[in-house]
Short mmCIF file of C-alpha atoms in Angstrom, two decimals:
data_model
loop_
_atom_site.label_atom_id
_atom_site.label_comp_id
_atom_site.label_asym_id
_atom_site.label_seq_id
_atom_site.Cartn_x
_atom_site.Cartn_y
_atom_site.Cartn_z
CA UNK A 27 106.96 81.51 113.73
CA UNK A 28 110.58 82.27 112.78
CA UNK A 29 111.03 85.57 110.96
CA UNK A 30 112.87 84.94 107.68
CA UNK A 31 113.44 88.60 106.83
CA UNK A 32 116.49 89.26 109.04
CA UNK A 33 118.68 89.77 105.94
CA UNK A 34 116.21 91.89 103.97
CA UNK A 35 112.97 93.84 104.22
CA UNK A 36 109.89 93.15 102.10
CA UNK A 37 107.25 95.37 100.54
CA UNK A 38 104.26 93.43 99.19
CA UNK A 39 102.86 95.41 96.28
CA UNK A 40 99.40 93.90 96.40
CA UNK A 41 95.99 94.46 97.96
CA UNK A 42 95.18 90.73 97.71
CA UNK A 43 94.16 89.21 101.05
CA UNK A 44 95.13 85.65 99.97
CA UNK A 45 98.64 86.81 99.00
CA UNK A 46 99.06 88.60 102.32
CA UNK A 47 97.99 85.47 104.15
CA UNK A 48 100.31 83.20 102.18
CA UNK A 49 103.33 85.45 102.68
CA UNK A 50 102.60 85.60 106.42
CA UNK A 51 102.30 81.81 106.56
CA UNK A 52 105.70 81.58 104.86
CA UNK A 53 107.17 83.39 107.87
CA UNK A 54 107.90 86.75 106.25
CA UNK A 55 107.20 90.16 107.75
CA UNK A 56 106.31 92.86 105.25
CA UNK A 57 104.72 96.24 104.62
CA UNK A 58 101.95 96.82 102.08
CA UNK A 59 101.61 99.08 99.06
CA UNK A 60 99.06 98.99 96.25
CA UNK A 61 100.03 99.76 92.65
CA UNK A 62 96.63 101.11 91.53
CA UNK A 63 97.39 100.76 87.82
CA UNK A 64 95.03 100.52 84.85
CA UNK A 65 95.37 96.79 84.24
CA UNK A 66 93.06 96.91 81.21
CA UNK A 67 95.52 99.25 79.52
CA UNK A 68 98.15 96.50 79.32
CA UNK A 69 97.50 93.82 76.69
CA UNK A 70 99.47 90.74 75.63
CA UNK A 71 98.35 87.79 73.52
CA UNK A 72 99.92 85.11 75.73
CA UNK A 73 98.71 84.83 79.35
CA UNK A 74 102.21 84.22 80.74
CA UNK A 75 103.44 87.39 78.99
CA UNK A 76 100.45 89.36 80.32
CA UNK A 77 100.90 88.39 83.98
CA UNK A 78 104.61 89.18 83.82
CA UNK A 79 103.92 92.54 82.13
CA UNK A 80 101.34 93.40 84.79
CA UNK A 81 103.72 92.48 87.61
CA UNK A 82 106.37 94.70 85.98
CA UNK A 83 103.90 97.59 85.60
CA UNK A 84 102.84 97.29 89.24
CA UNK A 85 106.47 97.39 90.36
CA UNK A 86 107.16 100.44 88.18
CA UNK A 87 104.10 102.26 89.56
CA UNK A 88 105.10 101.61 93.17
CA UNK A 89 108.73 102.58 92.53
CA UNK A 90 107.56 106.00 91.36
CA UNK A 91 106.12 106.61 94.83
CA UNK A 92 109.14 105.35 96.78
CA UNK A 93 112.33 107.21 97.77
CA UNK A 94 114.50 104.68 95.93
CA UNK A 95 117.74 106.58 96.65
CA UNK A 96 117.16 106.01 100.37
CA UNK A 97 116.85 102.25 99.84
CA UNK A 98 120.14 102.20 97.90
CA UNK A 99 121.96 103.60 100.95
CA UNK A 100 120.50 101.11 103.44
CA UNK A 101 122.70 98.24 104.64
CA UNK A 102 119.87 95.69 104.32
CA UNK A 103 118.22 95.37 100.91
CA UNK A 104 114.47 95.94 100.56
CA UNK A 105 112.63 93.60 98.20
CA UNK A 106 109.44 94.67 96.41
CA UNK A 107 107.16 91.75 95.53
CA UNK A 108 104.50 92.27 92.86
CA UNK A 109 102.32 89.65 91.20
CA UNK A 110 99.32 89.03 88.99
CA UNK A 111 96.98 86.24 88.00
CA UNK A 112 94.63 85.63 85.10
CA UNK A 113 92.49 82.71 84.00
CA UNK A 114 92.45 81.09 80.59
CA UNK A 115 89.02 79.68 79.73
CA UNK A 116 88.46 78.10 76.31
CA UNK A 117 91.53 79.91 75.01
CA UNK A 118 90.39 83.34 76.24
CA UNK A 119 92.26 85.31 78.92
CA UNK A 120 90.02 86.37 81.80
CA UNK A 121 90.90 88.96 84.40
CA UNK A 122 88.67 90.57 87.04
CA UNK A 123 84.98 90.68 85.93
CA UNK A 124 83.74 94.17 85.04
CA UNK A 125 80.39 93.76 86.82
CA UNK A 126 78.03 91.26 88.49
CA UNK A 127 76.61 90.12 85.15
CA UNK A 128 80.04 89.24 83.82
CA UNK A 129 80.95 87.53 87.12
CA UNK A 130 77.83 85.35 86.78
CA UNK A 131 78.75 84.54 83.18
CA UNK A 132 82.30 83.60 84.19
CA UNK A 133 81.31 81.28 87.04
CA UNK A 134 78.45 79.69 85.08
CA UNK A 135 80.93 78.90 82.33
CA UNK A 136 83.23 77.03 84.72
CA UNK A 137 80.35 74.84 85.91
CA UNK A 138 81.02 71.29 84.75
CA UNK A 139 84.14 72.44 82.91
CA UNK A 140 87.70 73.49 83.58
CA UNK A 141 89.96 76.54 83.43
CA UNK A 142 93.64 77.32 83.87
CA UNK A 143 95.09 79.92 86.24
CA UNK A 144 98.31 81.63 85.15
CA UNK A 145 100.12 83.52 87.91
CA UNK A 146 103.31 85.55 88.15
CA UNK A 147 105.61 86.91 90.85
CA UNK A 148 108.26 89.59 90.36
CA UNK A 149 110.84 90.47 93.02
CA UNK A 150 112.66 93.81 92.67
CA UNK A 151 115.71 94.54 94.83
CA UNK A 152 115.41 98.26 95.65
CA UNK A 153 119.07 98.47 96.70
CA UNK A 154 120.54 97.07 93.47
CA UNK A 155 117.67 97.49 90.99
CA UNK A 156 117.92 93.78 90.06
CA UNK A 157 114.66 92.04 89.16
CA UNK A 158 113.70 88.40 88.85
CA UNK A 159 110.30 86.99 87.92
CA UNK A 160 108.62 83.62 87.48
CA UNK A 161 105.23 82.38 86.28
CA UNK A 162 103.23 79.17 86.67
CA UNK A 163 100.10 77.57 85.16
CA UNK A 164 97.57 75.34 86.97
CA UNK A 165 94.53 73.48 85.53
CA UNK A 166 91.36 73.36 87.67
CA UNK A 167 88.31 71.14 86.98
CA UNK A 168 84.80 71.84 88.30
CA UNK A 169 81.63 69.91 89.07
CA UNK A 170 78.29 71.52 88.15
CA UNK A 171 77.88 74.70 90.24
CA UNK A 172 74.24 75.39 91.30
CA UNK A 173 72.76 78.78 90.37
CA UNK A 174 71.99 79.55 94.03
CA UNK A 175 75.68 79.14 94.91
CA UNK A 176 76.67 81.48 92.08
CA UNK A 177 74.15 84.08 93.30
CA UNK A 178 75.48 83.90 96.88
CA UNK A 179 79.05 84.36 95.66
CA UNK A 180 78.06 87.42 93.65
CA UNK A 181 76.06 88.90 96.53
CA UNK A 182 79.19 88.81 98.70
CA UNK A 183 81.00 90.96 96.14
CA UNK A 184 84.46 89.44 96.53
CA UNK A 185 84.30 87.75 93.12
CA UNK A 186 84.46 91.17 91.44
CA UNK A 187 87.98 91.70 92.75
CA UNK A 188 89.72 88.49 91.69
CA UNK A 189 90.86 87.05 88.38
CA UNK A 190 88.34 84.66 86.81
CA UNK A 191 85.58 85.98 89.15
CA UNK A 192 86.02 83.00 91.44
CA UNK A 193 87.79 82.33 94.73
CA UNK A 194 88.90 78.70 94.51
CA UNK A 195 89.30 78.36 98.29
CA UNK A 196 85.93 79.94 99.12
CA UNK A 197 83.87 77.56 101.32
CA UNK A 198 80.88 77.93 98.98
CA UNK A 199 82.85 76.80 95.94
CA UNK A 200 85.15 74.17 97.46
CA UNK A 201 82.55 71.35 97.24
CA UNK A 202 82.32 71.91 93.48
CA UNK A 203 86.02 71.60 92.73
CA UNK A 204 86.41 68.26 90.98
CA UNK A 205 90.16 68.30 90.48
CA UNK A 206 92.92 70.76 91.32
CA UNK A 207 96.65 69.95 91.37
CA UNK A 208 97.96 69.46 94.90
CA UNK A 209 100.49 72.27 94.37
CA UNK A 210 97.83 74.92 93.54
CA UNK A 211 97.97 76.37 97.05
CA UNK A 212 101.77 76.39 96.75
CA UNK A 213 102.00 78.30 93.47
CA UNK A 214 102.42 81.80 94.92
CA UNK A 215 104.96 80.82 97.61
CA UNK A 216 106.85 78.67 95.11
CA UNK A 217 107.13 81.60 92.72
CA UNK A 218 108.25 83.88 95.55
CA UNK A 219 111.00 81.45 96.56
CA UNK A 220 112.16 80.99 92.97
CA UNK A 221 112.25 84.75 92.46
CA UNK A 222 114.30 85.11 95.65
CA UNK A 223 116.76 82.57 94.26
CA UNK A 224 115.71 79.90 96.77
CA UNK A 225 114.66 76.32 96.07
CA UNK A 226 111.10 75.44 97.16
CA UNK A 227 110.70 72.22 99.09
CA UNK A 228 107.89 71.06 96.83
CA UNK A 229 107.49 70.52 93.13
#
């Protein structure tokens, strides 16, 4: 695959495996750093404001651990990409579940219903200090999800580390997705491209 990072370097400020995979599929090479912030300490009423504030906070936390003055001197700019995602269910913002009981409650609530994911991407140019961010919202509809499927998902443990307590692309949950916009899988890469000042090839 053609490397698209010949004009700049990328630091992905995320521990998310799906985001790593997507960025790799987009043809970018990158290094990884985790922000390790207290996400619960940042509150906003609107989900789009919250995900942007969290992406900003993650960038700020990572910048404190980087020798920024060195990046300013480099010929090629280094871009720091941070992001966040929450779910809005019945008007309530949901982030990562606090425990297995809450994860079960979250997933059971989606069964036969629908929820919206709100995601953000923020790109910070470490050479210039310039930042640009974007957010997007996607509605997802579910069939009834059997209790045994919910239990298996919780046993795996991964649901405790993602917004909404549910991995949409998990093979156990895929059969119970009634409707999801075709661009759902493209949301993160689209936001990355927009934040880089590029035009995505899809809507």
